[in-house]
Amino acid sequence: MTRPTDPPMHIIPAIDLIDGKCVRLTQGDYAQKTVYNEDPLAVAKEFEAAGLERLHVVDLDGARGGGIVNHKVLERIAGGTDLKIDWGGGMKSDEDLRIAFEAGAHQVTGGTIAVKQPEVFLGWLERFGPERIILGTDVRGDKIAVSGWEEASDRELFEFLADYVKRGVRYTICTDVSKDGLLQGTARELYARIRREQPEVNLIASGGVATTEDLDALVRIDCYGVIVGKAIYEGRISLEELSTY
């Protein structure tokens, strides 16, 4: 039985990469790493076989060091599936974007770059268009977190997002770092406020999904999409359940 979702919400499974392997961190802590599969393409094929159409891939090596690292994995996944892949993690230059798009990314996410070099991020928006560039709004407390969540910035989330929406951003992935990987529920109030204040932006929620009740709550908020990671790998939500959305 298919769940009624009006309007529909995109379910976006996540693959995080370290050393080319599929991993998950807890609260963005590289010391709290679990390796789930050494073959990310095999994982992506399972998602596709379940009827899912999108995939969120984060190059954690790139996020930590700055600059694309695991692009060969992106190339394998894009070449081996028809999934629409959004790619992020340490993207800092036009060359990084060129590599990502040539490797098969459908969209690219920039977070740290939007804080530290806004003129570069705005240049990407202009050259590639707002349908292909996602603003990463990772937040710890009320401040934007950068550099693989290892640094705090002085940019306040809502002001930061409003500024970029005015400049043409149409997609944002918002992760509450305090909830990521804990399987304790999502930042519903935060996402509801974003939907109220920036209704024109396509909000993709990320972090904390543990049950289908969390997904249903995000449908009611009218999120454009939701990223689901650890709940899949830990068996909290089945791919069959995700395919009903």
PDB file of C-alpha atoms in Angstrom:
ATOM      1  CA  MET A   1       0.000   0.000   0.000  1.00  0.00           C
ATOM      2  CA  THR A   2       1.398   3.378  -0.991  1.00  0.00           C
ATOM      3  CA  ARG A   3       1.347   6.144   1.594  1.00  0.00           C
ATOM      4  CA  PRO A   4      -0.490   9.268   0.513  1.00  0.00           C
ATOM      5  CA  THR A   5       1.990  12.144   0.347  1.00  0.00           C
ATOM      6  CA  ASP A   6       0.456  15.312  -0.972  1.00  0.00           C
ATOM      7  CA  PRO A   7       2.684  16.886  -2.061  1.00  0.00           C
ATOM      8  CA  PRO A   8       5.223  14.056  -2.308  1.00  0.00           C
ATOM      9  CA  MET A   9       8.465  14.174  -0.382  1.00  0.00           C
ATOM     10  CA  HIS A  10      11.633  12.845  -1.963  1.00  0.00           C
ATOM     11  CA  ILE A  11      13.308  10.083   0.047  1.00  0.00           C
ATOM     12  CA  ILE A  12      17.062  10.422  -0.426  1.00  0.00           C
ATOM     13  CA  PRO A  13      19.245   7.654   1.003  1.00  0.00           C
ATOM     14  CA  ALA A  14      22.748   8.665   2.023  1.00  0.00           C
ATOM     15  CA  ILE A  15      26.201   7.288   1.405  1.00  0.00           C
ATOM     16  CA  ASP A  16      29.089   8.906   3.273  1.00  0.00           C
ATOM     17  CA  LEU A  17      32.568   8.125   2.004  1.00  0.00           C
ATOM     18  CA  ILE A  18      35.894   7.754   3.785  1.00  0.00           C
ATOM     19  CA  ASP A  19      38.732   6.009   1.942  1.00  0.00           C
ATOM     20  CA  GLY A  20      36.202   4.967  -0.706  1.00  0.00           C
ATOM     21  CA  LYS A  21      34.104   3.029   1.823  1.00  0.00           C
ATOM     22  CA  CYS A  22      30.509   3.525   2.919  1.00  0.00           C
ATOM     23  CA  VAL A  23      30.564   4.840   6.498  1.00  0.00           C
ATOM     24  CA  ARG A  24      28.470   6.781   8.999  1.00  0.00           C
ATOM     25  CA  LEU A  25      29.637   9.211  11.634  1.00  0.00           C
ATOM     26  CA  THR A  26      27.876  10.171  14.867  1.00  0.00           C
ATOM     27  CA  GLN A  27      27.304  13.926  15.238  1.00  0.00           C
ATOM     28  CA  GLY A  28      29.927  14.528  12.557  1.00  0.00           C
ATOM     29  CA  ASP A  29      32.688  13.077  14.747  1.00  0.00           C
ATOM     30  CA  TYR A  30      35.349  11.360  12.624  1.00  0.00           C
ATOM     31  CA  ALA A  31      36.410   9.395  15.722  1.00  0.00           C
ATOM     32  CA  GLN A  32      32.919   7.849  15.875  1.00  0.00           C
ATOM     33  CA  LYS A  33      33.022   6.104  12.501  1.00  0.00           C
ATOM     34  CA  THR A  34      31.279   2.883  11.492  1.00  0.00           C
ATOM     35  CA  VAL A  35      32.134   1.195   8.196  1.00  0.00           C
ATOM     36  CA  TYR A  36      28.974  -0.389   6.766  1.00  0.00           C
ATOM     37  CA  ASN A  37      30.148  -1.550   3.372  1.00  0.00           C
ATOM     38  CA  GLU A  38      33.407  -1.428   1.450  1.00  0.00           C
ATOM     39  CA  ASP A  39      31.534  -1.235  -1.871  1.00  0.00           C
ATOM     40  CA  PRO A  40      29.373   1.916  -2.139  1.00  0.00           C
ATOM     41  CA  LEU A  41      28.173   0.907  -5.623  1.00  0.00           C
ATOM     42  CA  ALA A  42      26.615  -2.261  -4.200  1.00  0.00           C
ATOM     43  CA  VAL A  43      24.784  -0.149  -1.620  1.00  0.00           C
ATOM     44  CA  ALA A  44      23.581   2.283  -4.291  1.00  0.00           C
ATOM     45  CA  LYS A  45      22.277  -0.592  -6.403  1.00  0.00           C
ATOM     46  CA  GLU A  46      20.234  -1.841  -3.437  1.00  0.00           C
ATOM     47  CA  PHE A  47      18.641   1.590  -3.137  1.00  0.00           C
ATOM     48  CA  GLU A  48      17.844   1.671  -6.846  1.00  0.00           C
ATOM     49  CA  ALA A  49      16.418  -1.856  -6.762  1.00  0.00           C
ATOM     50  CA  ALA A  50      14.037  -0.740  -4.009  1.00  0.00           C
ATOM     51  CA  GLY A  51      12.612   1.924  -6.323  1.00  0.00           C
ATOM     52  CA  LEU A  52      14.420   4.922  -4.893  1.00  0.00           C
ATOM     53  CA  GLU A  53      15.516   7.473  -7.466  1.00  0.00           C
ATOM     54  CA  ARG A  54      17.896   9.799  -5.633  1.00  0.00           C
ATOM     55  CA  LEU A  55      21.108   9.480  -3.687  1.00  0.00           C
ATOM     56  CA  HIS A  56      22.994  11.830  -1.368  1.00  0.00           C
ATOM     57  CA  VAL A  57      26.750  11.223  -1.356  1.00  0.00           C
ATOM     58  CA  VAL A  58      29.161  13.047   0.942  1.00  0.00           C
ATOM     59  CA  ASP A  59      32.902  12.951   0.398  1.00  0.00           C
ATOM     60  CA  LEU A  60      33.967  13.106   4.045  1.00  0.00           C
ATOM     61  CA  ASP A  61      37.648  13.034   3.103  1.00  0.00           C
ATOM     62  CA  GLY A  62      36.985  16.068   0.934  1.00  0.00           C
ATOM     63  CA  ALA A  63      34.933  17.778   3.630  1.00  0.00           C
ATOM     64  CA  ARG A  64      37.783  17.473   6.084  1.00  0.00           C
ATOM     65  CA  GLY A  65      40.576  18.454   3.735  1.00  0.00           C
ATOM     66  CA  GLY A  66      38.859  20.733   1.236  1.00  0.00           C
ATOM     67  CA  GLY A  67      38.615  19.679  -2.372  1.00  0.00           C
ATOM     68  CA  ILE A  68      37.099  16.646  -4.059  1.00  0.00           C
ATOM     69  CA  VAL A  69      38.729  13.296  -3.128  1.00  0.00           C
ATOM     70  CA  ASN A  70      36.422  10.346  -3.790  1.00  0.00           C
ATOM     71  CA  HIS A  71      35.308  11.296  -7.311  1.00  0.00           C
ATOM     72  CA  LYS A  72      36.205   7.870  -8.704  1.00  0.00           C
ATOM     73  CA  VAL A  73      33.549   6.383  -6.422  1.00  0.00           C
ATOM     74  CA  LEU A  74      31.052   8.928  -7.729  1.00  0.00           C
ATOM     75  CA  GLU A  75      31.983   7.897 -11.254  1.00  0.00           C
ATOM     76  CA  ARG A  76      31.357   4.226 -10.437  1.00  0.00           C
ATOM     77  CA  ILE A  77      27.980   4.881  -8.806  1.00  0.00           C
ATOM     78  CA  ALA A  78      26.814   7.194 -11.585  1.00  0.00           C
ATOM     79  CA  GLY A  79      27.996   4.746 -14.234  1.00  0.00           C
ATOM     80  CA  GLY A  80      26.441   1.754 -12.501  1.00  0.00           C
ATOM     81  CA  THR A  81      23.010   3.194 -11.640  1.00  0.00           C
ATOM     82  CA  ASP A  82      20.443   5.693 -12.922  1.00  0.00           C
ATOM     83  CA  LEU A  83      20.194   7.424  -9.534  1.00  0.00           C
ATOM     84  CA  LYS A  84      20.143  11.223  -9.425  1.00  0.00           C
ATOM     85  CA  ILE A  85      23.138  11.952  -7.220  1.00  0.00           C
ATOM     86  CA  ASP A  86      23.679  15.073  -5.175  1.00  0.00           C
ATOM     87  CA  TRP A  87      27.343  15.305  -4.210  1.00  0.00           C
ATOM     88  CA  GLY A  88      28.963  17.295  -1.465  1.00  0.00           C
ATOM     89  CA  GLY A  89      31.944  17.509   0.826  1.00  0.00           C
ATOM     90  CA  GLY A  90      34.725  20.055   0.570  1.00  0.00           C
ATOM     91  CA  MET A  91      33.792  21.505  -2.800  1.00  0.00           C
ATOM     92  CA  LYS A  92      35.905  24.637  -3.046  1.00  0.00           C
ATOM     93  CA  SER A  93      36.727  25.442  -6.659  1.00  0.00           C
ATOM     94  CA  ASP A  94      35.368  25.520 -10.186  1.00  0.00           C
ATOM     95  CA  GLU A  95      37.665  22.569 -10.921  1.00  0.00           C
ATOM     96  CA  ASP A  96      36.031  20.529  -8.122  1.00  0.00           C
ATOM     97  CA  LEU A  97      32.629  21.189  -9.658  1.00  0.00           C
ATOM     98  CA  ARG A  98      33.840  20.286 -13.112  1.00  0.00           C
ATOM     99  CA  ILE A  99      35.183  16.980 -11.818  1.00  0.00           C
ATOM    100  CA  ALA A 100      31.973  16.215  -9.914  1.00  0.00           C
ATOM    101  CA  PHE A 101      29.663  16.973 -12.815  1.00  0.00           C
ATOM    102  CA  GLU A 102      31.838  15.097 -15.295  1.00  0.00           C
ATOM    103  CA  ALA A 103      31.872  12.126 -12.905  1.00  0.00           C
ATOM    104  CA  GLY A 104      28.071  12.061 -12.991  1.00  0.00           C
ATOM    105  CA  ALA A 105      26.707  14.288 -10.219  1.00  0.00           C
ATOM    106  CA  HIS A 106      23.211  15.630 -10.865  1.00  0.00           C
ATOM    107  CA  GLN A 107      23.586  18.362  -8.235  1.00  0.00           C
ATOM    108  CA  VAL A 108      26.458  19.638  -6.101  1.00  0.00           C
ATOM    109  CA  THR A 109      26.219  20.938  -2.545  1.00  0.00           C
ATOM    110  CA  GLY A 110      28.368  23.778  -1.221  1.00  0.00           C
ATOM    111  CA  GLY A 111      28.377  24.674   2.445  1.00  0.00           C
ATOM    112  CA  THR A 112      31.775  25.754   3.745  1.00  0.00           C
ATOM    113  CA  ILE A 113      32.503  27.596   0.502  1.00  0.00           C
ATOM    114  CA  ALA A 114      29.272  29.595   0.852  1.00  0.00           C
ATOM    115  CA  VAL A 115      30.500  30.832   4.236  1.00  0.00           C
ATOM    116  CA  LYS A 116      34.184  31.380   3.510  1.00  0.00           C
ATOM    117  CA  GLN A 117      34.114  32.422  -0.157  1.00  0.00           C
ATOM    118  CA  PRO A 118      30.588  33.562  -1.018  1.00  0.00           C
ATOM    119  CA  GLU A 119      31.696  35.090  -4.311  1.00  0.00           C
ATOM    120  CA  VAL A 120      32.800  31.629  -5.510  1.00  0.00           C
ATOM    121  CA  PHE A 121      29.503  30.018  -4.486  1.00  0.00           C
ATOM    122  CA  LEU A 122      27.495  32.784  -6.143  1.00  0.00           C
ATOM    123  CA  GLY A 123      29.562  32.281  -9.277  1.00  0.00           C
ATOM    124  CA  TRP A 124      28.524  28.609  -9.291  1.00  0.00           C
ATOM    125  CA  LEU A 125      24.877  29.621  -9.009  1.00  0.00           C
ATOM    126  CA  GLU A 126      25.257  31.943 -11.980  1.00  0.00           C
ATOM    127  CA  ARG A 127      27.193  29.533 -14.193  1.00  0.00           C
ATOM    128  CA  PHE A 128      25.462  26.244 -13.432  1.00  0.00           C
ATOM    129  CA  GLY A 129      22.011  27.507 -12.425  1.00  0.00           C
ATOM    130  CA  PRO A 130      20.033  27.161  -9.189  1.00  0.00           C
ATOM    131  CA  GLU A 131      18.678  23.724 -10.183  1.00  0.00           C
ATOM    132  CA  ARG A 132      22.158  22.201  -9.974  1.00  0.00           C
ATOM    133  CA  ILE A 133      23.597  23.941  -6.909  1.00  0.00           C
ATOM    134  CA  ILE A 134      22.436  23.149  -3.372  1.00  0.00           C
ATOM    135  CA  LEU A 135      23.258  25.356  -0.390  1.00  0.00           C
ATOM    136  CA  GLY A 136      24.476  23.312   2.560  1.00  0.00           C
ATOM    137  CA  THR A 137      23.166  24.772   5.799  1.00  0.00           C
ATOM    138  CA  ASP A 138      24.685  22.548   8.479  1.00  0.00           C
ATOM    139  CA  VAL A 139      23.883  24.004  11.858  1.00  0.00           C
ATOM    140  CA  ARG A 140      25.201  23.506  15.370  1.00  0.00           C
ATOM    141  CA  GLY A 141      23.115  25.466  17.834  1.00  0.00           C
ATOM    142  CA  ASP A 142      22.044  28.452  15.739  1.00  0.00           C
ATOM    143  CA  LYS A 143      25.379  28.855  13.895  1.00  0.00           C
ATOM    144  CA  ILE A 144      26.449  27.419  10.558  1.00  0.00           C
ATOM    145  CA  ALA A 145      29.063  24.649  10.957  1.00  0.00           C
ATOM    146  CA  VAL A 146      31.798  24.274   8.343  1.00  0.00           C
ATOM    147  CA  SER A 147      34.785  22.135   7.319  1.00  0.00           C
ATOM    148  CA  GLY A 148      33.174  18.769   7.875  1.00  0.00           C
ATOM    149  CA  TRP A 149      31.434  20.178  10.970  1.00  0.00           C
ATOM    150  CA  GLU A 150      34.778  20.559  12.719  1.00  0.00           C
ATOM    151  CA  GLU A 151      34.543  24.360  12.794  1.00  0.00           C
ATOM    152  CA  ALA A 152      31.839  26.773  13.890  1.00  0.00           C
ATOM    153  CA  SER A 153      31.243  29.954  11.917  1.00  0.00           C
ATOM    154  CA  ASP A 154      29.785  33.240  13.100  1.00  0.00           C
ATOM    155  CA  ARG A 155      26.926  33.048  10.580  1.00  0.00           C
ATOM    156  CA  GLU A 156      23.456  32.640  12.058  1.00  0.00           C
ATOM    157  CA  LEU A 157      21.350  30.086  10.185  1.00  0.00           C
ATOM    158  CA  PHE A 158      18.230  32.054   9.314  1.00  0.00           C
ATOM    159  CA  GLU A 159      20.070  35.202   8.274  1.00  0.00           C
ATOM    160  CA  PHE A 160      22.506  33.115   6.219  1.00  0.00           C
ATOM    161  CA  LEU A 161      19.741  31.210   4.452  1.00  0.00           C
ATOM    162  CA  ALA A 162      17.617  34.317   3.815  1.00  0.00           C
ATOM    163  CA  ASP A 163      20.598  36.080   2.267  1.00  0.00           C
ATOM    164  CA  TYR A 164      21.247  33.261  -0.177  1.00  0.00           C
ATOM    165  CA  VAL A 165      17.594  32.755  -1.074  1.00  0.00           C
ATOM    166  CA  LYS A 166      17.507  36.429  -2.084  1.00  0.00           C
ATOM    167  CA  ARG A 167      20.531  35.729  -4.295  1.00  0.00           C
ATOM    168  CA  GLY A 168      18.871  32.865  -6.120  1.00  0.00           C
ATOM    169  CA  VAL A 169      19.307  29.689  -4.060  1.00  0.00           C
ATOM    170  CA  ARG A 170      16.408  27.289  -4.591  1.00  0.00           C
ATOM    171  CA  TYR A 171      17.628  24.187  -2.737  1.00  0.00           C
ATOM    172  CA  THR A 172      19.096  23.736   0.727  1.00  0.00           C
ATOM    173  CA  ILE A 173      20.113  20.677   2.726  1.00  0.00           C
ATOM    174  CA  CYS A 174      19.796  21.545   6.394  1.00  0.00           C
ATOM    175  CA  THR A 175      21.465  19.241   8.914  1.00  0.00           C
ATOM    176  CA  ASP A 176      21.161  19.728  12.661  1.00  0.00           C
ATOM    177  CA  VAL A 177      24.583  18.379  13.639  1.00  0.00           C
ATOM    178  CA  SER A 178      23.451  17.743  17.212  1.00  0.00           C
ATOM    179  CA  LYS A 179      20.960  15.158  15.962  1.00  0.00           C
ATOM    180  CA  ASP A 180      22.923  13.552  13.155  1.00  0.00           C
ATOM    181  CA  GLY A 181      23.533   9.837  13.598  1.00  0.00           C
ATOM    182  CA  LEU A 182      21.800   9.592  16.975  1.00  0.00           C
ATOM    183  CA  LEU A 183      18.528   8.039  15.711  1.00  0.00           C
ATOM    184  CA  GLN A 184      16.583  10.214  18.166  1.00  0.00           C
ATOM    185  CA  GLY A 185      14.323  12.131  15.774  1.00  0.00           C
ATOM    186  CA  THR A 186      14.689  15.153  13.566  1.00  0.00           C
ATOM    187  CA  ALA A 187      14.799  18.897  14.216  1.00  0.00           C
ATOM    188  CA  ARG A 188      11.109  19.334  13.363  1.00  0.00           C
ATOM    189  CA  GLU A 189      10.732  22.788  14.901  1.00  0.00           C
ATOM    190  CA  LEU A 190      13.791  24.036  13.040  1.00  0.00           C
ATOM    191  CA  TYR A 191      12.482  22.735   9.715  1.00  0.00           C
ATOM    192  CA  ALA A 192       8.994  24.076  10.361  1.00  0.00           C
ATOM    193  CA  ARG A 193      10.465  27.540  10.954  1.00  0.00           C
ATOM    194  CA  ILE A 194      12.472  27.348   7.729  1.00  0.00           C
ATOM    195  CA  ARG A 195       9.318  26.389   5.832  1.00  0.00           C
ATOM    196  CA  ARG A 196       7.469  29.352   7.371  1.00  0.00           C
ATOM    197  CA  GLU A 197      10.223  31.912   6.762  1.00  0.00           C
ATOM    198  CA  GLN A 198      11.507  30.666   3.390  1.00  0.00           C
ATOM    199  CA  PRO A 199       8.568  28.871   1.744  1.00  0.00           C
ATOM    200  CA  GLU A 200      10.041  29.276  -1.742  1.00  0.00           C
ATOM    201  CA  VAL A 201      13.189  27.257  -1.013  1.00  0.00           C
ATOM    202  CA  ASN A 202      13.170  23.483  -1.511  1.00  0.00           C
ATOM    203  CA  LEU A 203      14.101  22.239   1.958  1.00  0.00           C
ATOM    204  CA  ILE A 204      15.850  18.882   2.280  1.00  0.00           C
ATOM    205  CA  ALA A 205      15.943  17.780   5.914  1.00  0.00           C
ATOM    206  CA  SER A 206      18.895  15.764   7.179  1.00  0.00           C
ATOM    207  CA  GLY A 207      19.892  14.241  10.479  1.00  0.00           C
ATOM    208  CA  GLY A 208      18.166  12.183  13.152  1.00  0.00           C
ATOM    209  CA  VAL A 209      15.619  10.186  11.144  1.00  0.00           C
ATOM    210  CA  ALA A 210      14.874   7.022  13.126  1.00  0.00           C
ATOM    211  CA  THR A 211      11.334   5.912  12.240  1.00  0.00           C
ATOM    212  CA  THR A 212       8.641   6.322   9.623  1.00  0.00           C
ATOM    213  CA  GLU A 213       6.913   8.638  12.116  1.00  0.00           C
ATOM    214  CA  ASP A 214       9.810  11.056  11.630  1.00  0.00           C
ATOM    215  CA  LEU A 215       9.235  10.893   7.871  1.00  0.00           C
ATOM    216  CA  ASP A 216       5.500  11.442   8.253  1.00  0.00           C
ATOM    217  CA  ALA A 217       6.151  14.536  10.389  1.00  0.00           C
ATOM    218  CA  LEU A 218       8.419  15.973   7.683  1.00  0.00           C
ATOM    219  CA  VAL A 219       5.726  15.324   5.067  1.00  0.00           C
ATOM    220  CA  ARG A 220       3.322  17.382   7.180  1.00  0.00           C
ATOM    221  CA  ILE A 221       5.870  20.210   7.372  1.00  0.00           C
ATOM    222  CA  ASP A 222       6.010  20.078   3.560  1.00  0.00           C
ATOM    223  CA  CYS A 223       9.706  19.318   3.198  1.00  0.00           C
ATOM    224  CA  TYR A 224      10.837  18.841  -0.374  1.00  0.00           C
ATOM    225  CA  GLY A 225      12.992  15.901   0.638  1.00  0.00           C
ATOM    226  CA  VAL A 226      14.627  14.044   3.491  1.00  0.00           C
ATOM    227  CA  ILE A 227      17.999  12.344   3.719  1.00  0.00           C
ATOM    228  CA  VAL A 228      17.993   8.986   5.471  1.00  0.00           C
ATOM    229  CA  GLY A 229      21.242   7.301   6.444  1.00  0.00           C
ATOM    230  CA  LYS A 230      21.902   5.482   9.686  1.00  0.00           C
ATOM    231  CA  ALA A 231      18.262   4.402  10.079  1.00  0.00           C
ATOM    232  CA  ILE A 232      18.682   2.343   6.910  1.00  0.00           C
ATOM    233  CA  TYR A 233      22.042   0.853   7.840  1.00  0.00           C
ATOM    234  CA  GLU A 234      20.920  -0.003  11.371  1.00  0.00           C
ATOM    235  CA  GLY A 235      17.707  -1.617  10.136  1.00  0.00           C
ATOM    236  CA  ARG A 236      15.365   0.911  11.764  1.00  0.00           C
ATOM    237  CA  ILE A 237      13.567   1.655   8.479  1.00  0.00           C
ATOM    238  CA  SER A 238      13.435  -0.854   5.628  1.00  0.00           C
ATOM    239  CA  LEU A 239      13.938   0.019   1.971  1.00  0.00           C
ATOM    240  CA  GLU A 240      10.470  -1.420   1.386  1.00  0.00           C
ATOM    241  CA  GLU A 241       9.017   1.122   3.816  1.00  0.00           C
ATOM    242  CA  LEU A 242      10.943   3.963   2.198  1.00  0.00           C
ATOM    243  CA  SER A 243       9.636   2.964  -1.227  1.00  0.00           C
ATOM    244  CA  THR A 244       6.056   3.633  -0.091  1.00  0.00           C
ATOM    245  CA  TYR A 245       6.648   7.392   0.136  1.00  0.00           C
TER     246      TYR A 245
END
